[in-house]
Amino acid sequence: MTDYLKYKDYLATINYSAEDEVFYGRIFGINDLVTFEGTSVSGLKKAFQEAVNNYIATCRELDKTPEKSYKGVFNVRVPANLHKTAAL
């Protein structure tokens, strides 16, 4: 199970571990790895909001931009014949 949460323009991927009976997530779109977890949906949301707020505060202290910068370029693999056609 995968879903998303949003808070202050930050997104997080959400998963559930049936084995551990815990929800866990990771903040998306930042240069660092920030995770959080909770045993209920409300606990997960609270942990996510705390993680975002703590991350923003830490970045502020370090004079670091919290958001990941994107160049607007990415590589896409296509079949060789399509590549040839596009190049022609």
mmCIF file of N, CA and C in Angstrom:
data_model
loop_
_atom_site.group_PDB
_atom_site.id
_atom_site.type_symbol
_atom_site.label_atom_id
_atom_site.label_comp_id
_atom_site.label_asym_id
_atom_site.label_seq_id
_atom_site.Cartn_x
_atom_site.Cartn_y
_atom_site.Cartn_z
ATOM 1 N N MET A 1 0.847 -1.176 0.000
ATOM 2 C CA MET A 1 0.000 0.000 0.000
ATOM 3 C C MET A 1 0.889 1.235 0.000
ATOM 4 N N THR A 2 0.704 2.112 -0.964
ATOM 5 C CA THR A 2 1.468 3.348 -1.036
ATOM 6 C C THR A 2 0.506 4.498 -1.293
ATOM 7 N N ASP A 3 0.714 5.591 -0.592
ATOM 8 C CA ASP A 3 -0.119 6.766 -0.783
ATOM 9 C C ASP A 3 0.724 7.988 -0.455
ATOM 10 N N TYR A 4 0.111 9.164 -0.440
ATOM 11 C CA TYR A 4 0.837 10.398 -0.189
ATOM 12 C C TYR A 4 0.156 11.235 0.881
ATOM 13 N N LEU A 5 0.967 12.019 1.587
ATOM 14 C CA LEU A 5 0.477 13.058 2.486
ATOM 15 C C LEU A 5 1.075 14.372 2.007
ATOM 16 N N LYS A 6 0.380 15.477 2.271
ATOM 17 C CA LYS A 6 0.881 16.800 1.901
ATOM 18 C C LYS A 6 0.770 17.715 3.103
ATOM 19 N N TYR A 7 1.841 18.513 3.314
ATOM 20 C CA TYR A 7 1.858 19.489 4.397
ATOM 21 C C TYR A 7 2.868 20.571 4.025
ATOM 22 N N LYS A 8 2.433 21.843 4.061
ATOM 23 C CA LYS A 8 3.302 22.981 3.719
ATOM 24 C C LYS A 8 4.029 22.774 2.388
ATOM 25 N N ASP A 9 3.340 22.335 1.382
ATOM 26 C CA ASP A 9 3.902 22.090 0.049
ATOM 27 C C ASP A 9 4.931 20.966 0.014
ATOM 28 N N TYR A 10 5.000 20.158 1.053
ATOM 29 C CA TYR A 10 5.881 18.984 1.063
ATOM 30 C C TYR A 10 5.018 17.746 0.904
ATOM 31 N N LEU A 11 5.513 16.802 0.131
ATOM 32 C CA LEU A 11 4.830 15.534 -0.064
ATOM 33 C C LEU A 11 5.625 14.434 0.610
ATOM 34 N N ALA A 12 4.918 13.405 1.023
ATOM 35 C CA ALA A 12 5.577 12.239 1.603
ATOM 36 C C ALA A 12 4.924 10.979 1.057
ATOM 37 N N THR A 13 5.741 10.001 0.732
ATOM 38 C CA THR A 13 5.220 8.701 0.361
ATOM 39 C C THR A 13 4.877 7.956 1.640
ATOM 40 N N ILE A 14 3.785 7.241 1.614
ATOM 41 C CA ILE A 14 3.291 6.538 2.793
ATOM 42 C C ILE A 14 3.182 5.054 2.483
ATOM 43 N N ASN A 15 3.613 4.232 3.426
ATOM 44 C CA ASN A 15 3.511 2.787 3.301
ATOM 45 C C ASN A 15 3.026 2.208 4.615
ATOM 46 N N TYR A 16 2.606 0.958 4.557
ATOM 47 C CA TYR A 16 2.176 0.262 5.766
ATOM 48 C C TYR A 16 2.905 -1.066 5.845
ATOM 49 N N SER A 17 3.465 -1.355 6.992
ATOM 50 C CA SER A 17 4.109 -2.633 7.229
ATOM 51 C C SER A 17 3.175 -3.496 8.068
ATOM 52 N N ALA A 18 2.606 -4.523 7.451
ATOM 53 C CA ALA A 18 1.711 -5.421 8.177
ATOM 54 C C ALA A 18 2.478 -6.207 9.230
ATOM 55 N N GLU A 19 3.711 -6.532 8.920
ATOM 56 C CA GLU A 19 4.541 -7.293 9.859
ATOM 57 C C GLU A 19 4.789 -6.511 11.147
ATOM 58 N N ASP A 20 5.111 -5.217 10.998
ATOM 59 C CA ASP A 20 5.408 -4.377 12.161
ATOM 60 C C ASP A 20 4.173 -3.632 12.675
ATOM 61 N N GLU A 21 3.080 -3.682 11.906
ATOM 62 C CA GLU A 21 1.850 -2.969 12.236
ATOM 63 C C GLU A 21 2.101 -1.481 12.459
ATOM 64 N N VAL A 22 2.791 -0.871 11.495
ATOM 65 C CA VAL A 22 3.132 0.541 11.590
ATOM 66 C C VAL A 22 3.056 1.184 10.201
ATOM 67 N N PHE A 23 2.594 2.425 10.181
ATOM 68 C CA PHE A 23 2.657 3.243 8.973
ATOM 69 C C PHE A 23 4.008 3.953 8.990
ATOM 70 N N TYR A 24 4.615 4.115 7.826
ATOM 71 C CA TYR A 24 5.879 4.842 7.760
ATOM 72 C C TYR A 24 5.935 5.634 6.458
ATOM 73 N N GLY A 25 6.732 6.670 6.464
ATOM 74 C CA GLY A 25 6.812 7.514 5.287
ATOM 75 C C GLY A 25 8.162 8.168 5.138
ATOM 76 N N ARG A 26 8.327 8.795 3.994
ATOM 77 C CA ARG A 26 9.565 9.497 3.643
ATOM 78 C C ARG A 26 9.182 10.789 2.934
ATOM 79 N N ILE A 27 9.806 11.889 3.334
ATOM 80 C CA ILE A 27 9.529 13.175 2.684
ATOM 81 C C ILE A 27 10.157 13.150 1.295
ATOM 82 N N PHE A 28 9.382 13.535 0.317
ATOM 83 C CA PHE A 28 9.790 13.535 -1.093
ATOM 84 C C PHE A 28 10.173 14.951 -1.518
ATOM 85 N N GLY A 29 11.147 15.064 -2.423
ATOM 86 C CA GLY A 29 11.490 16.354 -3.008
ATOM 87 C C GLY A 29 12.484 17.178 -2.207
ATOM 88 N N ILE A 30 13.260 16.504 -1.349
ATOM 89 C CA ILE A 30 14.305 17.187 -0.586
ATOM 90 C C ILE A 30 15.627 16.463 -0.832
ATOM 91 N N ASN A 31 16.731 17.122 -0.505
ATOM 92 C CA ASN A 31 18.050 16.540 -0.748
ATOM 93 C C ASN A 31 18.501 15.582 0.347
ATOM 94 N N ASP A 32 17.745 15.468 1.406
ATOM 95 C CA ASP A 32 18.119 14.627 2.533
ATOM 96 C C ASP A 32 17.099 13.504 2.710
ATOM 97 N N LEU A 33 17.461 12.530 3.527
ATOM 98 C CA LEU A 33 16.548 11.443 3.847
ATOM 99 C C LEU A 33 15.892 11.737 5.180
ATOM 100 N N VAL A 34 14.588 11.997 5.150
ATOM 101 C CA VAL A 34 13.825 12.260 6.366
ATOM 102 C C VAL A 34 12.646 11.292 6.374
ATOM 103 N N THR A 35 12.589 10.455 7.413
ATOM 104 C CA THR A 35 11.520 9.471 7.539
ATOM 105 C C THR A 35 10.734 9.724 8.822
ATOM 106 N N PHE A 36 9.577 9.085 8.909
ATOM 107 C CA PHE A 36 8.724 9.227 10.085
ATOM 108 C C PHE A 36 7.811 8.011 10.133
ATOM 109 N N GLU A 37 7.188 7.775 11.281
ATOM 110 C CA GLU A 37 6.275 6.643 11.395
ATOM 111 C C GLU A 37 5.224 6.889 12.455
ATOM 112 N N GLY A 38 4.166 6.086 12.400
ATOM 113 C CA GLY A 38 3.091 6.163 13.382
ATOM 114 C C GLY A 38 2.281 4.889 13.368
ATOM 115 N N THR A 39 1.627 4.593 14.464
ATOM 116 C CA THR A 39 0.822 3.375 14.556
ATOM 117 C C THR A 39 -0.639 3.609 14.200
ATOM 118 N N SER A 40 -0.989 4.865 13.933
ATOM 119 C CA SER A 40 -2.348 5.206 13.486
ATOM 120 C C SER A 40 -2.224 6.288 12.421
ATOM 121 N N VAL A 41 -3.291 6.515 11.705
ATOM 122 C CA VAL A 41 -3.279 7.551 10.665
ATOM 123 C C VAL A 41 -3.041 8.917 11.298
ATOM 124 N N SER A 42 -3.718 9.199 12.396
ATOM 125 C CA SER A 42 -3.527 10.500 13.047
ATOM 126 C C SER A 42 -2.101 10.633 13.586
ATOM 127 N N GLY A 43 -1.549 9.547 14.119
ATOM 128 C CA GLY A 43 -0.164 9.573 14.598
ATOM 129 C C GLY A 43 0.817 9.761 13.466
ATOM 130 N N LEU A 44 0.533 9.152 12.325
ATOM 131 C CA LEU A 44 1.393 9.295 11.146
ATOM 132 C C LEU A 44 1.380 10.737 10.648
ATOM 133 N N LYS A 45 0.192 11.335 10.564
ATOM 134 C CA LYS A 45 0.084 12.725 10.109
ATOM 135 C C LYS A 45 0.838 13.666 11.048
ATOM 136 N N LYS A 46 0.690 13.447 12.343
ATOM 137 C CA LYS A 46 1.387 14.282 13.319
ATOM 138 C C LYS A 46 2.900 14.120 13.183
ATOM 139 N N ALA A 47 3.372 12.893 13.014
ATOM 140 C CA ALA A 47 4.806 12.634 12.855
ATOM 141 C C ALA A 47 5.334 13.286 11.578
ATOM 142 N N PHE A 48 4.540 13.252 10.503
ATOM 143 C CA PHE A 48 4.939 13.883 9.242
ATOM 144 C C PHE A 48 5.070 15.388 9.417
ATOM 145 N N GLN A 49 4.082 16.007 10.040
ATOM 146 C CA GLN A 49 4.130 17.456 10.248
ATOM 147 C C GLN A 49 5.326 17.843 11.117
ATOM 148 N N GLU A 50 5.590 17.070 12.153
ATOM 149 C CA GLU A 50 6.756 17.334 13.006
ATOM 150 C C GLU A 50 8.052 17.174 12.222
ATOM 151 N N ALA A 51 8.118 16.158 11.370
ATOM 152 C CA ALA A 51 9.321 15.930 10.564
ATOM 153 C C ALA A 51 9.567 17.094 9.610
ATOM 154 N N VAL A 52 8.504 17.587 8.971
ATOM 155 C CA VAL A 52 8.633 18.727 8.059
ATOM 156 C C VAL A 52 9.091 19.962 8.825
ATOM 157 N N ASN A 53 8.431 20.261 9.934
ATOM 158 C CA ASN A 53 8.792 21.440 10.724
ATOM 159 C C ASN A 53 10.228 21.362 11.231
ATOM 160 N N ASN A 54 10.638 20.193 11.711
ATOM 161 C CA ASN A 54 12.021 20.018 12.181
ATOM 162 C C ASN A 54 13.015 20.158 11.041
ATOM 163 N N TYR A 55 12.676 19.609 9.883
ATOM 164 C CA TYR A 55 13.570 19.705 8.728
ATOM 165 C C TYR A 55 13.736 21.155 8.282
ATOM 166 N N ILE A 56 12.639 21.890 8.212
ATOM 167 C CA ILE A 56 12.709 23.303 7.824
ATOM 168 C C ILE A 56 13.556 24.085 8.830
ATOM 169 N N ALA A 57 13.359 23.836 10.114
ATOM 170 C CA ALA A 57 14.133 24.534 11.149
ATOM 171 C C ALA A 57 15.615 24.196 11.058
ATOM 172 N N THR A 58 15.933 22.938 10.819
ATOM 173 C CA THR A 58 17.332 22.523 10.693
ATOM 174 C C THR A 58 17.972 23.181 9.480
ATOM 175 N N CYS A 59 17.260 23.204 8.365
ATOM 176 C CA CYS A 59 17.794 23.850 7.158
ATOM 177 C C CYS A 59 18.027 25.339 7.401
ATOM 178 N N ARG A 60 17.119 25.974 8.117
ATOM 179 C CA ARG A 60 17.264 27.388 8.431
ATOM 180 C C ARG A 60 18.529 27.614 9.267
ATOM 181 N N GLU A 61 18.750 26.756 10.259
ATOM 182 C CA GLU A 61 19.943 26.863 11.106
ATOM 183 C C GLU A 61 21.222 26.671 10.311
ATOM 184 N N LEU A 62 21.175 25.790 9.313
ATOM 185 C CA LEU A 62 22.360 25.494 8.492
ATOM 186 C C LEU A 62 22.474 26.405 7.272
ATOM 187 N N ASP A 63 21.525 27.340 7.130
ATOM 188 C CA ASP A 63 21.465 28.228 5.968
ATOM 189 C C ASP A 63 21.460 27.421 4.667
ATOM 190 N N LYS A 64 20.571 26.439 4.650
ATOM 191 C CA LYS A 64 20.468 25.499 3.538
ATOM 192 C C LYS A 64 19.059 25.572 2.967
ATOM 193 N N THR A 65 18.935 25.476 1.654
ATOM 194 C CA THR A 65 17.629 25.441 1.008
ATOM 195 C C THR A 65 17.006 24.072 1.224
ATOM 196 N N PRO A 66 15.809 24.004 1.806
ATOM 197 C CA PRO A 66 15.220 22.698 2.099
ATOM 198 C C PRO A 66 14.738 21.926 0.866
ATOM 199 N N GLU A 67 14.273 22.633 -0.154
ATOM 200 C CA GLU A 67 13.730 21.959 -1.327
ATOM 201 C C GLU A 67 14.847 21.481 -2.255
ATOM 202 N N LYS A 68 14.611 20.352 -2.873
ATOM 203 C CA LYS A 68 15.540 19.810 -3.858
ATOM 204 C C LYS A 68 15.457 20.671 -5.116
ATOM 205 N N SER A 69 16.592 20.968 -5.713
ATOM 206 C CA SER A 69 16.576 21.734 -6.958
ATOM 207 C C SER A 69 16.501 20.759 -8.137
ATOM 208 N N TYR A 70 15.695 21.111 -9.098
ATOM 209 C CA TYR A 70 15.535 20.293 -10.296
ATOM 210 C C TYR A 70 16.058 21.071 -11.486
ATOM 211 N N LYS A 71 16.783 20.398 -12.366
ATOM 212 C CA LYS A 71 17.390 21.044 -13.530
ATOM 213 C C LYS A 71 16.434 21.134 -14.714
ATOM 214 N N GLY A 72 15.370 20.345 -14.688
ATOM 215 C CA GLY A 72 14.443 20.337 -15.811
ATOM 216 C C GLY A 72 14.875 19.387 -16.910
ATOM 217 N N VAL A 73 15.847 18.533 -16.619
ATOM 218 C CA VAL A 73 16.360 17.575 -17.593
ATOM 219 C C VAL A 73 16.346 16.189 -16.952
ATOM 220 N N PHE A 74 15.913 15.199 -17.700
ATOM 221 C CA PHE A 74 15.990 13.826 -17.227
ATOM 222 C C PHE A 74 16.192 12.904 -18.418
ATOM 223 N N ASN A 75 16.802 11.756 -18.187
ATOM 224 C CA ASN A 75 17.063 10.777 -19.239
ATOM 225 C C ASN A 75 15.893 9.822 -19.365
ATOM 226 N N VAL A 76 15.549 9.522 -20.597
ATOM 227 C CA VAL A 76 14.480 8.580 -20.869
ATOM 228 C C VAL A 76 15.006 7.536 -21.840
ATOM 229 N N ARG A 77 14.833 6.281 -21.512
ATOM 230 C CA ARG A 77 15.249 5.197 -22.411
ATOM 231 C C ARG A 77 14.102 4.875 -23.363
ATOM 232 N N VAL A 78 14.453 4.801 -24.651
ATOM 233 C CA VAL A 78 13.484 4.456 -25.682
ATOM 234 C C VAL A 78 14.102 3.381 -26.564
ATOM 235 N N PRO A 79 13.290 2.663 -27.307
ATOM 236 C CA PRO A 79 13.843 1.664 -28.227
ATOM 237 C C PRO A 79 14.763 2.317 -29.259
ATOM 238 N N ALA A 80 15.753 1.573 -29.729
ATOM 239 C CA ALA A 80 16.755 2.101 -30.669
ATOM 240 C C ALA A 80 16.123 2.671 -31.928
ATOM 241 N N ASN A 81 15.094 1.995 -32.462
ATOM 242 C CA ASN A 81 14.478 2.486 -33.693
ATOM 243 C C ASN A 81 13.759 3.815 -33.484
ATOM 244 N N LEU A 82 13.159 4.014 -32.339
ATOM 245 C CA LEU A 82 12.521 5.296 -32.027
ATOM 246 C C LEU A 82 13.567 6.398 -31.856
ATOM 247 N N HIS A 83 14.686 6.076 -31.236
ATOM 248 C CA HIS A 83 15.780 7.024 -31.091
ATOM 249 C C HIS A 83 16.299 7.458 -32.452
ATOM 250 N N LYS A 84 16.477 6.481 -33.335
ATOM 251 C CA LYS A 84 16.952 6.769 -34.697
ATOM 252 C C LYS A 84 15.972 7.679 -35.429
ATOM 253 N N THR A 85 14.689 7.387 -35.308
ATOM 254 C CA THR A 85 13.660 8.190 -35.968
ATOM 255 C C THR A 85 13.662 9.612 -35.432
ATOM 256 N N ALA A 86 13.785 9.756 -34.122
ATOM 257 C CA ALA A 86 13.813 11.088 -33.509
ATOM 258 C C ALA A 86 15.055 11.861 -33.952
ATOM 259 N N ALA A 87 16.188 11.177 -34.059
ATOM 260 C CA ALA A 87 17.432 11.832 -34.472
ATOM 261 C C ALA A 87 17.351 12.287 -35.926
ATOM 262 N N LEU A 88 16.671 11.505 -36.770
ATOM 263 C CA LEU A 88 16.538 11.881 -38.192
ATOM 264 C C LEU A 88 15.619 13.068 -38.331
#
